[in-house]
Tab-separated table of C-alpha atoms and ligand atoms in Angstrom:
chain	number	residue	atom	x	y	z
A	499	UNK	CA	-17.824	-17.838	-13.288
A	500	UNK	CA	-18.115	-14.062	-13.467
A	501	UNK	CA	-19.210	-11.972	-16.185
A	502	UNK	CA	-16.683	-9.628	-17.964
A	503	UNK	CA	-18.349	-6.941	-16.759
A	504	UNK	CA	-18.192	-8.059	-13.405
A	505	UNK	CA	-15.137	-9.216	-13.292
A	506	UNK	CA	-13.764	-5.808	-15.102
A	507	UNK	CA	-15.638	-4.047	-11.691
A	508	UNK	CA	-13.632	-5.883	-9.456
A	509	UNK	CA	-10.613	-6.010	-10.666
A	510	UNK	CA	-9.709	-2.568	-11.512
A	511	UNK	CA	-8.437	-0.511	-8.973
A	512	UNK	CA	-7.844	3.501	-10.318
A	513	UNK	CA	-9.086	6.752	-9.587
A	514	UNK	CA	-12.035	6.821	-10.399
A	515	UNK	CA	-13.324	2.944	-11.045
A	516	UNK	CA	-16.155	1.513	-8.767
A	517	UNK	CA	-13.365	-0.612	-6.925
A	518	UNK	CA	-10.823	1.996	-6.466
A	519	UNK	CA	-13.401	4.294	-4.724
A	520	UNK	CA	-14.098	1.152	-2.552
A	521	UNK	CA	-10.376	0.459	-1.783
A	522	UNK	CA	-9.682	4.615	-1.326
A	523	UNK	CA	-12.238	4.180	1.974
A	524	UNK	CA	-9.492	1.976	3.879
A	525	UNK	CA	-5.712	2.253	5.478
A	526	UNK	CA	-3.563	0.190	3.105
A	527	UNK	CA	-0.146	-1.058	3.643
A	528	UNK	CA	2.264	0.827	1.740
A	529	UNK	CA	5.758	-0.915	2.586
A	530	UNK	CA	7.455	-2.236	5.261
A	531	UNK	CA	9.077	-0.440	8.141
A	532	UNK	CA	12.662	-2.565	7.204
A	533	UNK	CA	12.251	-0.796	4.025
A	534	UNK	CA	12.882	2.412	5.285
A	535	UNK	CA	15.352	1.130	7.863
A	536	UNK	CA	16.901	4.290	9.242
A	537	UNK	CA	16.288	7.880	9.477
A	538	UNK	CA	16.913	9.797	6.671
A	539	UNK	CA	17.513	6.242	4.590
A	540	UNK	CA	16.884	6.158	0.811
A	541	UNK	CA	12.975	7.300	-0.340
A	542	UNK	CA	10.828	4.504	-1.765
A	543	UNK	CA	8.940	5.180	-4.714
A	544	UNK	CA	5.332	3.494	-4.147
A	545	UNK	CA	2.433	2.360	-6.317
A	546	UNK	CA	-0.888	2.345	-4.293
A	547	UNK	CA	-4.258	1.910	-6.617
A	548	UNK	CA	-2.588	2.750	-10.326
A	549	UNK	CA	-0.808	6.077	-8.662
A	550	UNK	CA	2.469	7.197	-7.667
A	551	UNK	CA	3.753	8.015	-4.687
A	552	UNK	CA	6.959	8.708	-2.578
A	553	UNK	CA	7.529	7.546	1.413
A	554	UNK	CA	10.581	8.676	3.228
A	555	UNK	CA	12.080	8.327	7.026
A	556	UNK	CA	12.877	11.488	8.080
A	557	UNK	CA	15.830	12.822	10.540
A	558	UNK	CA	13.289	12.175	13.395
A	559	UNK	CA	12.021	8.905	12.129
A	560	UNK	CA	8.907	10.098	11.208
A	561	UNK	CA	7.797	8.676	7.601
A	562	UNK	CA	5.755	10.220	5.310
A	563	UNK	CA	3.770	10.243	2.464
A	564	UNK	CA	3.962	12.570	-0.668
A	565	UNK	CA	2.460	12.374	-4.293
A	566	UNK	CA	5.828	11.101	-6.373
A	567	UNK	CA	6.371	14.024	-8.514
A	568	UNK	CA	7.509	17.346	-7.665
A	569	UNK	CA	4.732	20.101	-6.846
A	570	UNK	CA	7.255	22.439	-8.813
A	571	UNK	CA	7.654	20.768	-12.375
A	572	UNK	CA	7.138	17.224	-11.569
A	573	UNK	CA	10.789	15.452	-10.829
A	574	UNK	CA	10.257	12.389	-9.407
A	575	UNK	CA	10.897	12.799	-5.532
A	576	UNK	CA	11.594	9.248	-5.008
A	577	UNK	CA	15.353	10.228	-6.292
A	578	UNK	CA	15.595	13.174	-4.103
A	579	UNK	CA	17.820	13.646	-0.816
A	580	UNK	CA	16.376	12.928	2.150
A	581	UNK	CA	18.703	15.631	4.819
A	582	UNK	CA	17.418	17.560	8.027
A	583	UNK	CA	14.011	16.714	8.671
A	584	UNK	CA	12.598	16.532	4.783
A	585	UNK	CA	12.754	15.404	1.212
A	586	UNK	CA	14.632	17.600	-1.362
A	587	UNK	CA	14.006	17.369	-4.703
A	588	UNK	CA	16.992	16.644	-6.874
A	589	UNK	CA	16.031	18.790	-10.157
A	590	UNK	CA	16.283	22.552	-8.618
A	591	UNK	CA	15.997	21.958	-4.607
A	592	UNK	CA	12.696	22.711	-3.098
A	593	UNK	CA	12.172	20.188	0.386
A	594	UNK	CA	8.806	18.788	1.724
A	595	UNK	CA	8.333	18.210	5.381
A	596	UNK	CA	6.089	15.324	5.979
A	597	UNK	CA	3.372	16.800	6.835
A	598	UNK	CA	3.467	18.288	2.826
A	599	UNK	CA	4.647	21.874	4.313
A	600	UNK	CA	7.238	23.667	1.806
A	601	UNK	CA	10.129	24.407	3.275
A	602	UNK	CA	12.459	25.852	0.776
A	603	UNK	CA	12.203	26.834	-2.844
A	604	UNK	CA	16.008	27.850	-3.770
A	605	UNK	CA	15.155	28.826	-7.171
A	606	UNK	CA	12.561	31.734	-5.438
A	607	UNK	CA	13.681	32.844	-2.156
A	608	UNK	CA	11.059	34.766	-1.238
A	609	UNK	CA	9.012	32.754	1.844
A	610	UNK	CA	5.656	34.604	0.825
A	611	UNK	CA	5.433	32.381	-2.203
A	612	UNK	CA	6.054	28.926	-0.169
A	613	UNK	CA	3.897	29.530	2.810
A	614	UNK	CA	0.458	29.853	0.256
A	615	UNK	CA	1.528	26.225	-0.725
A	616	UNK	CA	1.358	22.886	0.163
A	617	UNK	CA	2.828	19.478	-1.259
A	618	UNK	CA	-0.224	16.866	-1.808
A	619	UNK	CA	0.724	14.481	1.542
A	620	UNK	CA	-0.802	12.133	3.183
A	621	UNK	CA	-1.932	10.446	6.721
A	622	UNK	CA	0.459	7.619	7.275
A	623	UNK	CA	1.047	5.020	10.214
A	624	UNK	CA	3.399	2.370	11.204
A	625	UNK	CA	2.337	-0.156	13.007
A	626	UNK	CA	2.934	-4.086	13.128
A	627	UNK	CA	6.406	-4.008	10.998
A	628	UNK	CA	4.346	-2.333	7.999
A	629	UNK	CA	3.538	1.569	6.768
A	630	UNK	CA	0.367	2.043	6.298
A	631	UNK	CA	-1.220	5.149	4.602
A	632	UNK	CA	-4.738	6.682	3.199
A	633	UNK	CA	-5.659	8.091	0.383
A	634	UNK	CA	-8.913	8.880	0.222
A	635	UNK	CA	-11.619	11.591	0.783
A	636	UNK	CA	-10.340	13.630	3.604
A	637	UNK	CA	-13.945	13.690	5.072
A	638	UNK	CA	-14.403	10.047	4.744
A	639	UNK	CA	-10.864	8.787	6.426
A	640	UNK	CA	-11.960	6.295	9.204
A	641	UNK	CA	-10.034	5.178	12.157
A	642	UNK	CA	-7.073	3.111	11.750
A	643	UNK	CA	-7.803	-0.409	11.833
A	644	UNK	CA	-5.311	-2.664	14.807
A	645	UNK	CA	-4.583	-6.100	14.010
A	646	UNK	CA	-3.754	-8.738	16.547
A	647	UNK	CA	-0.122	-8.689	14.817
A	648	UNK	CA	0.319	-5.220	16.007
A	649	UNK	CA	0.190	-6.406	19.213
A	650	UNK	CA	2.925	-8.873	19.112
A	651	UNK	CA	6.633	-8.755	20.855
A	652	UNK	CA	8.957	-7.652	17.567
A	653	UNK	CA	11.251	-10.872	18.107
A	654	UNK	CA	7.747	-12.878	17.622
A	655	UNK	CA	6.622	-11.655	14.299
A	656	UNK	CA	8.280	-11.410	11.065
A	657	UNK	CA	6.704	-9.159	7.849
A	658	UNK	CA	7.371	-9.789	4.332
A	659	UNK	CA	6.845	-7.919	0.940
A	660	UNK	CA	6.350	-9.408	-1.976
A	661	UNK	CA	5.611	-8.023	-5.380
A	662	UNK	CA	4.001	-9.880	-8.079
A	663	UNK	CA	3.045	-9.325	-11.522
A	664	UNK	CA	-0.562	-10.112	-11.587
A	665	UNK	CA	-3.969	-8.024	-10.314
A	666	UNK	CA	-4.912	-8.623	-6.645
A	667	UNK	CA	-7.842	-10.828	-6.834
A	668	UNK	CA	-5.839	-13.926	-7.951
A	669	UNK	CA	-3.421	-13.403	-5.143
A	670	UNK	CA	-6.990	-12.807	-2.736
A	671	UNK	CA	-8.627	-16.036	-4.261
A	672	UNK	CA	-5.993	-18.309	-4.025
A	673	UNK	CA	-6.278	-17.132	-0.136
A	674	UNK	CA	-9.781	-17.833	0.768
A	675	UNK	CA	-9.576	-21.302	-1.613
A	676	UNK	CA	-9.121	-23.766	1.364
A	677	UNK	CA	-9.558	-26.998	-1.096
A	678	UNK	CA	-6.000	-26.397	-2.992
A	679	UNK	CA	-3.871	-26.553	0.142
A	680	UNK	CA	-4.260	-29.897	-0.110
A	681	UNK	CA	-3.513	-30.522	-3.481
A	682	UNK	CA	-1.045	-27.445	-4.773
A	683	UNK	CA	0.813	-27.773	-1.864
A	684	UNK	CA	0.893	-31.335	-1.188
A	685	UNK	CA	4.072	-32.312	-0.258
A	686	UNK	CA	4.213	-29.858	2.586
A	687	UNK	CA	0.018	-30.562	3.350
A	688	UNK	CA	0.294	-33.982	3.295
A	689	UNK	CA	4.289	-35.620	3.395
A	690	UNK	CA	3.333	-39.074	3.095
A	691	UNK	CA	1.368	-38.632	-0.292
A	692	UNK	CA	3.519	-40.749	-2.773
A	693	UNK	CA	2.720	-43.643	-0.629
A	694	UNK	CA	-0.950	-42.673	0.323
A	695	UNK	CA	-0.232	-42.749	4.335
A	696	UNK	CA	-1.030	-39.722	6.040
A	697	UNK	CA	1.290	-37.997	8.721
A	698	UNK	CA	0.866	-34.481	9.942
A	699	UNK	CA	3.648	-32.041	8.700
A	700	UNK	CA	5.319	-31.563	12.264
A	701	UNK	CA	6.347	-28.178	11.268
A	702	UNK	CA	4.240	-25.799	13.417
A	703	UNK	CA	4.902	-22.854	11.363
A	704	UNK	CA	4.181	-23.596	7.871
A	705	UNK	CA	0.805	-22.724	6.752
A	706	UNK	CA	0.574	-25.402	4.603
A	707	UNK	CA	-0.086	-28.356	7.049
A	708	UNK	CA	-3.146	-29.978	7.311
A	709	UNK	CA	-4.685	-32.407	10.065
A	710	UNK	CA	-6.244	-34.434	7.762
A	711	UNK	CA	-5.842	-36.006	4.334
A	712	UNK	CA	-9.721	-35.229	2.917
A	713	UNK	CA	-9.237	-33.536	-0.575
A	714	UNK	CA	-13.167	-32.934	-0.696
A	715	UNK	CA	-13.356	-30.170	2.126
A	716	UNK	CA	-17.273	-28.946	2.881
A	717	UNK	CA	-16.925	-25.625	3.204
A	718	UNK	CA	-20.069	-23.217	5.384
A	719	UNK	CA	-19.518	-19.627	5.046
A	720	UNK	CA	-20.885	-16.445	7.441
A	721	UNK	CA	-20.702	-13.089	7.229
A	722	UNK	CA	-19.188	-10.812	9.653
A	723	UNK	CA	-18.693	-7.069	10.476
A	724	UNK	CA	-15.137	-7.347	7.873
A	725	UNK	CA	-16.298	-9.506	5.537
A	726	UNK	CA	-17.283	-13.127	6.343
A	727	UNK	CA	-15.797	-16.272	7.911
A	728	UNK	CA	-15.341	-19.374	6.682
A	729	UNK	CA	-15.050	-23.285	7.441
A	730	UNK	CA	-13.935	-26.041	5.385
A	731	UNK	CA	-14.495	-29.114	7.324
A	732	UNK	CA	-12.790	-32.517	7.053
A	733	UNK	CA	-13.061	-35.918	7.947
A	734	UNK	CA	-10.926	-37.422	10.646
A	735	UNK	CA	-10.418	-40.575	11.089
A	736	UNK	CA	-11.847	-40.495	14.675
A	737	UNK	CA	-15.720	-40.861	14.724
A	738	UNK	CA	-17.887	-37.954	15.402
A	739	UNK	CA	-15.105	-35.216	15.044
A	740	UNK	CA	-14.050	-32.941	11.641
A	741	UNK	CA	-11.199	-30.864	11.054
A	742	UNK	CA	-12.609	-27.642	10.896
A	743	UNK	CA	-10.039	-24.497	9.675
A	744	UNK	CA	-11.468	-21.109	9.461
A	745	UNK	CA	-10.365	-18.544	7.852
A	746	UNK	CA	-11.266	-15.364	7.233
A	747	UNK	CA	-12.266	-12.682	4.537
A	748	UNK	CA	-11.039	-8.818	5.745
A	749	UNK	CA	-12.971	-6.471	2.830
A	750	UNK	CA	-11.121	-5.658	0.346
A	751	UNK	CA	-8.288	-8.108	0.484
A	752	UNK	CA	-7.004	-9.486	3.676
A	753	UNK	CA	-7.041	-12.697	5.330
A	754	UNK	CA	-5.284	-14.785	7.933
A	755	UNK	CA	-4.431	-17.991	7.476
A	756	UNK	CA	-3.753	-20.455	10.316
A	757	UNK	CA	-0.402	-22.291	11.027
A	758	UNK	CA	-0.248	-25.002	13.813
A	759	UNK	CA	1.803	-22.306	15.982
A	760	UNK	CA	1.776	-19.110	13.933
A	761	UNK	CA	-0.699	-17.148	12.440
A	762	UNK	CA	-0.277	-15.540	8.541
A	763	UNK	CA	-2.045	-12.259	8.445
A	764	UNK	CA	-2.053	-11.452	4.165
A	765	UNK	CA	-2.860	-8.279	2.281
A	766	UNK	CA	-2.998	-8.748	-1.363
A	767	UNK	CA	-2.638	-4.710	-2.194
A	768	UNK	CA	-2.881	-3.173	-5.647
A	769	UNK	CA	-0.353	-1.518	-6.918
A	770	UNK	CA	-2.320	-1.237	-10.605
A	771	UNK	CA	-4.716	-3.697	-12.054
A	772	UNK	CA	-1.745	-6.128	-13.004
A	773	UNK	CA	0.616	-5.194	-10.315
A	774	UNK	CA	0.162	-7.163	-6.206
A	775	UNK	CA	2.083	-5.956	-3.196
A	776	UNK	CA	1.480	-8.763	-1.063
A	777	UNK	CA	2.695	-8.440	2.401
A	778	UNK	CA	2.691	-11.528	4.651
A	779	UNK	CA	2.698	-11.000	8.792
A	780	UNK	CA	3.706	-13.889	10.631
A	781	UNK	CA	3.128	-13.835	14.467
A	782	UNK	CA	2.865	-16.425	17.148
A	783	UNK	CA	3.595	-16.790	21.117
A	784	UNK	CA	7.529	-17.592	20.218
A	785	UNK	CA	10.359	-16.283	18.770
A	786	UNK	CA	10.452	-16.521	14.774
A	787	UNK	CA	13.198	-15.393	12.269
A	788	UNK	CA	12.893	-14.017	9.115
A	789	UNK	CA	15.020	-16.596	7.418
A	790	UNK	CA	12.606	-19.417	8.756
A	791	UNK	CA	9.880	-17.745	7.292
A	792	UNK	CA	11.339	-16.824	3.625
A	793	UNK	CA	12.645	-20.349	3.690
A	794	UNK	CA	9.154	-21.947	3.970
A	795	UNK	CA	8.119	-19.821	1.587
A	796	UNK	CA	10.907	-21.010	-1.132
A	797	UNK	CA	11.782	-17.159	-1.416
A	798	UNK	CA	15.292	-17.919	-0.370
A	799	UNK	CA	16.302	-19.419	-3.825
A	800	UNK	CA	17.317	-15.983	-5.834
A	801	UNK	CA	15.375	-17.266	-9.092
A	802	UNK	CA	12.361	-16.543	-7.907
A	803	UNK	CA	12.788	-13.453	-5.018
A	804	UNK	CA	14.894	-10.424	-4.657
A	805	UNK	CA	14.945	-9.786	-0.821
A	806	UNK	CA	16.348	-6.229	-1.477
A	807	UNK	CA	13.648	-5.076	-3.825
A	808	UNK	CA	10.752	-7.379	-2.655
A	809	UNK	CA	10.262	-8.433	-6.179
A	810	UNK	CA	9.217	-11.643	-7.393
A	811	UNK	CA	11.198	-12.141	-10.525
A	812	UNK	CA	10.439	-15.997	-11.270
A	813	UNK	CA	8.416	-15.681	-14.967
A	814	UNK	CA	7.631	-18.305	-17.823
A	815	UNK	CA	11.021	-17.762	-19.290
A	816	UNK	CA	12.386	-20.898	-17.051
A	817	UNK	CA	9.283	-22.100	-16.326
A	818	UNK	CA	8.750	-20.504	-13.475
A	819	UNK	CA	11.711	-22.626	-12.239
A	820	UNK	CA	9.687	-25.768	-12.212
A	821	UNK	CA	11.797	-28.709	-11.920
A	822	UNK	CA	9.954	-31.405	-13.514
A	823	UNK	CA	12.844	-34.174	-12.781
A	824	UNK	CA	11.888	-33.789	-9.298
A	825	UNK	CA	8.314	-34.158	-9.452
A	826	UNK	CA	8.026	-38.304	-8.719
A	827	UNK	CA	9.069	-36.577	-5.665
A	828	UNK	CA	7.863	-33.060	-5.325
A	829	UNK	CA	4.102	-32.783	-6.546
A	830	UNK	CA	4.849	-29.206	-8.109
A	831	UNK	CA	8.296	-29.475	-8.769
A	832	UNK	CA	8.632	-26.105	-7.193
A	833	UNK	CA	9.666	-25.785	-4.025
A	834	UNK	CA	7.701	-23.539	-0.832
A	835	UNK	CA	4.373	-22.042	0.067
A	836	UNK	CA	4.531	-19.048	-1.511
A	837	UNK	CA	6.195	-19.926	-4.411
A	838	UNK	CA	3.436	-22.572	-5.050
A	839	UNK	CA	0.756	-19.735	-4.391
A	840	UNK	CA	2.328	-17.133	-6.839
A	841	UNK	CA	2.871	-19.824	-9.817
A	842	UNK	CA	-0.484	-20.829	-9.981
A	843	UNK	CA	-1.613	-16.798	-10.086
A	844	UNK	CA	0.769	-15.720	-12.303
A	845	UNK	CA	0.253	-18.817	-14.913
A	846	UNK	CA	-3.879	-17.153	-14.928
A	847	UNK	CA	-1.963	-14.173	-16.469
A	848	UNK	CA	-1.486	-10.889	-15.459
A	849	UNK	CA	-5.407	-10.020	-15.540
A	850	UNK	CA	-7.012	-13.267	-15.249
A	851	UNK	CA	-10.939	-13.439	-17.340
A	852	UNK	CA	-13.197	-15.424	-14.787
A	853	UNK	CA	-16.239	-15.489	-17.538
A	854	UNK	CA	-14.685	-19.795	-18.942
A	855	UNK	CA	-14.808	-21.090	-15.657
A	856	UNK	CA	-16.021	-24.412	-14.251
A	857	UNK	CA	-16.863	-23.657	-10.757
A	858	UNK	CA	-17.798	-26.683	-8.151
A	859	UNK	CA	-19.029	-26.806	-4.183
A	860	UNK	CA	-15.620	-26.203	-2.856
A	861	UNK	CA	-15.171	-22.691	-4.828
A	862	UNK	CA	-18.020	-21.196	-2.562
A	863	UNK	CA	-15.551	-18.713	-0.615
A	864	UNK	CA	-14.150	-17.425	-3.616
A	865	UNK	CA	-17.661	-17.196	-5.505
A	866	UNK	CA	-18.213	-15.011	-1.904
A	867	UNK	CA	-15.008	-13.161	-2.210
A	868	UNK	CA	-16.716	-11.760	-5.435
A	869	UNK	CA	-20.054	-11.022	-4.140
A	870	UNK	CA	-19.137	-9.800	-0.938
A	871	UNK	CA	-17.156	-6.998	-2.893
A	872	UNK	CA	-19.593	-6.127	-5.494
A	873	UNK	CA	-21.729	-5.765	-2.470
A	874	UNK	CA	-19.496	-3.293	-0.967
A	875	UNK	CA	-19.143	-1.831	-4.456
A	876	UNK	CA	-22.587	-0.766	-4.548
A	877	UNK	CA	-22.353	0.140	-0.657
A	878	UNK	CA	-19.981	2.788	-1.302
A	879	UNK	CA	-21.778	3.879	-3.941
A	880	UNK	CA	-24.710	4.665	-1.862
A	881	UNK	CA	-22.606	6.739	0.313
A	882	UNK	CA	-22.991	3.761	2.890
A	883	UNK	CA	-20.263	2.257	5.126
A	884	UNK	CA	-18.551	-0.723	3.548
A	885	UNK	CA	-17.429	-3.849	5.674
A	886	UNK	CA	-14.740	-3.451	8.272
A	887	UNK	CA	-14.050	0.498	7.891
A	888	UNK	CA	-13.010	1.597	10.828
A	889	UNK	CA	-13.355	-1.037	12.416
A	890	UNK	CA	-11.318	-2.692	15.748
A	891	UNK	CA	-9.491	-5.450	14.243
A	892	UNK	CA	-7.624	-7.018	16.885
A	893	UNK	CA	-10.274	-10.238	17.349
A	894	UNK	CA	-9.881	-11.166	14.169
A	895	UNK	CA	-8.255	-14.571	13.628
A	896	UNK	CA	-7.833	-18.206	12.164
A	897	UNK	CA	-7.696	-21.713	13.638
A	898	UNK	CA	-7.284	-25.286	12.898
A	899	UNK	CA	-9.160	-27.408	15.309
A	900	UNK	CA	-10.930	-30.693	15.780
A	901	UNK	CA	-14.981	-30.157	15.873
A	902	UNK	CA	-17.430	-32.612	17.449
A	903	UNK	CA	-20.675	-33.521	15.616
A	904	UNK	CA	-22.776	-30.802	17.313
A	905	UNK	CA	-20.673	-27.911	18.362
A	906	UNK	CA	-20.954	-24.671	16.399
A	907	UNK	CA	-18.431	-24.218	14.242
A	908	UNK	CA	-18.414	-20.655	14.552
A	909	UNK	CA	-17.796	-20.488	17.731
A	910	UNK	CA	-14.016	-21.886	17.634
A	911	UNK	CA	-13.479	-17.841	17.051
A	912	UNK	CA	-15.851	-16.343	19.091
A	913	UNK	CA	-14.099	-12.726	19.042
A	914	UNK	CA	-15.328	-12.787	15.287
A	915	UNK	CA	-19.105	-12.254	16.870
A	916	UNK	CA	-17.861	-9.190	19.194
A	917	UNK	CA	-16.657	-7.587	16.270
A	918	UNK	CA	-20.066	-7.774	14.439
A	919	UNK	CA	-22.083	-6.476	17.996
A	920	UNK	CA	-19.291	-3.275	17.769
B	1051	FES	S1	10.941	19.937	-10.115
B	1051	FES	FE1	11.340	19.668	-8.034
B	1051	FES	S2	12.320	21.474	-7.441
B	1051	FES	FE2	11.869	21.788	-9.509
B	1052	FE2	FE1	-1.816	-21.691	-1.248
């Protein structure tokens, strides 16, 4: 359990709280690049940390990021008309470059008066199939942060937005909660479960399958430069050897997630306390389509996801489309990963009170999710460097792997020790 207070620190995420000072020290994803498909395309209106925002492509291609309302008396700009190299505000025509420069006020001709000002914009970047933007202290910004994804041929990696109704740290816990995959998502974790015989999901691209059919994972945890690392380890039915998957914990939200040929790369970002962007990065060493992926996830069945507008738009009023005819055969009676995933955190609510809970052995990485950002809380706070700002992400990964009785666990991801000696 965590204490209200606690939890309250945590999990809210606006100007001015604990966490959202934390969260303002790092790059966060702000949409995807197929959002904002072609120059001059429609503006996105974006929620990043209980605040507004607008992103638009310009003529060029170049996207930027503005505060949402109009410098002049506050239209939104996220309805304005993106033409010739900046945004226009619909109400009485002054356009934003993206750099925040003003470059024309119809309503006052006279340039004098534009040049002294400046829209409120921001540093953005697109890498890896996502926009990324900061928007905290100018003096604090850190270097941009690569991922291995960012490195990947486009044709091998597929990114996905999803938007769901709940705060962030549900979405994060469910993440770094290695003991559920085998039980929420059971018939894709373990096929042969109505008749108790175990047989590896062949599909090397869903998250979801497990080598083995132990329920009772032992989990060891480390920290690390971004956060920590951790193991849950299973038994095999061969003699001296576990299942060991590692996963790990990027500060303040991220984690990767290993399939048998792919590897998920997820950032759980705020939008308010009660609102998730969650963005999901598949890449591998092969070609892999988007279809594949949002059908694994069960987001190709329009009750529950609205590819256009990313949202997630299953809620209690059906159930959450749960289909309880089918469960002799399905053990959810949904159907796909994410589905499964966003159910279970949307049924805690929309701002889920961790002071009732039960907690057991197998909760330890989500017990450290919590301490490990309190920690950086208070780190920030001190005007110290929280975990992973900055940092060269690129060696940061995930595996699923057979471990002899013996051999270091930790070093199955040896790249995860570089990164702590940067
Ligand atoms: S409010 Fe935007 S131009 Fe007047
Ligand atoms: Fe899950």
């Amino acid at each position: 359990m965590l204490n209200s207070k606690d939890n309250e620190t945590i999990c809210r995420v606006g100007p001015a709280t604990p966490m959202g000072e934390l969260m303002r020290r790092y790059w966060h994803p702000v949409c995807t690049s197929a959002q904002l498909p072609v120059p001059d395309a429609p503006p996105l209106r974006v929620r990043l940390l209980g605040e507004s925002y607008v992103v638009f492509r310009d003529t060029e291609g170049r996207v930027g990021m503005l505060d949402e309302l109009c410098m002049h008396r506050g239209a939104s700009l996220a309805l304005g008309r993106v033409e010739e190299g900046g945004l226009r505000c619909l109400y009485h025509g002054w356009k934003f470059h993206v750099t925040g420069t003003v470059m024309e006020t119809p309503n006052h001709a006279d340039p004098k008066y534009r040049e002294r000002m400046k829209a409120p914009a921001y540093p953005v970047r697109e890498a890896g199939g996502l926009v990324w933007a900061y928007v905290g202290p100018k003096d604090l910004q850190p270097e941009f942060s690569q991922y291995a994804f960012m490195e990947a041929q486009p044709e091998h990696r597929v990114a996905l937005r999803i938007n769901v109704n709940c705060n962030y740290l549900q979405l994060v816990e469910g993440g770094e909660d290695s003991s559920h995959v085998g039980v929420l998502h059971t018939n894709m974790a373990r096929p042969g479960w109505k008749d108790d015989s175990f047989e590896p999901n062949p599909d090397v691209v869903n998250p979801a399958a497990l080598l083995s059919n132990d329920l009772e994972p032992t989990l060891k945890i480390e920290e690390t430069a971004f956060g920590f690392q951790y193991v849950a380890l299973r038994k095999t039915n061969e003699a001296g050897v576990k299942n060991a998957r590692v996963v790990p914990f990027i500060v303040p939200y991220g984690r990767i997630i290993p399939a048998p040929a792919f590897l998920f790369t997820v950032f759980e970002v705020p939008e308010d306390d009660t609102q998730t962007a969650t963005y999901i990065v598949v890449h591998g060493k092969a070609p892999v389509s988007e279809d594949k992926i949002i059908e694994l996830l069960g987001l190709d069945d329009t009750r529950y996801y609205d590819r256009k507008s990313c949202v997630y738009t299953s809620t209690w009023a059906d159930n959450f489309g749960q289909n309880r005819q089918r469960m002799s055969e399905s053990w959810t009676g949904l159907r796909g990963v994410e589905v499964e995933d966003a159910t279970i955190a949307l049924s805690q609510g929309p701002f889920y009170d961790r002071s009732k809970e039960h907690l057991v052995p197998a909760d330890q990485a989500v017990v450290r999710v919590r301490r490990t950002l309190l920690n950086a809380i208070k780190l920030a706070a001190e005007n110290g460097t929280p975990p992973g700002v900055g940092l060269d992400l690129r060696g940061v990964s995930a595996c699923d792997a057979p471990l002899k009785d013996g051999e270091l666990w930790q070093d199955l991801l040896p790249t995860h020790r570089d990164i702590a000696a940067a």
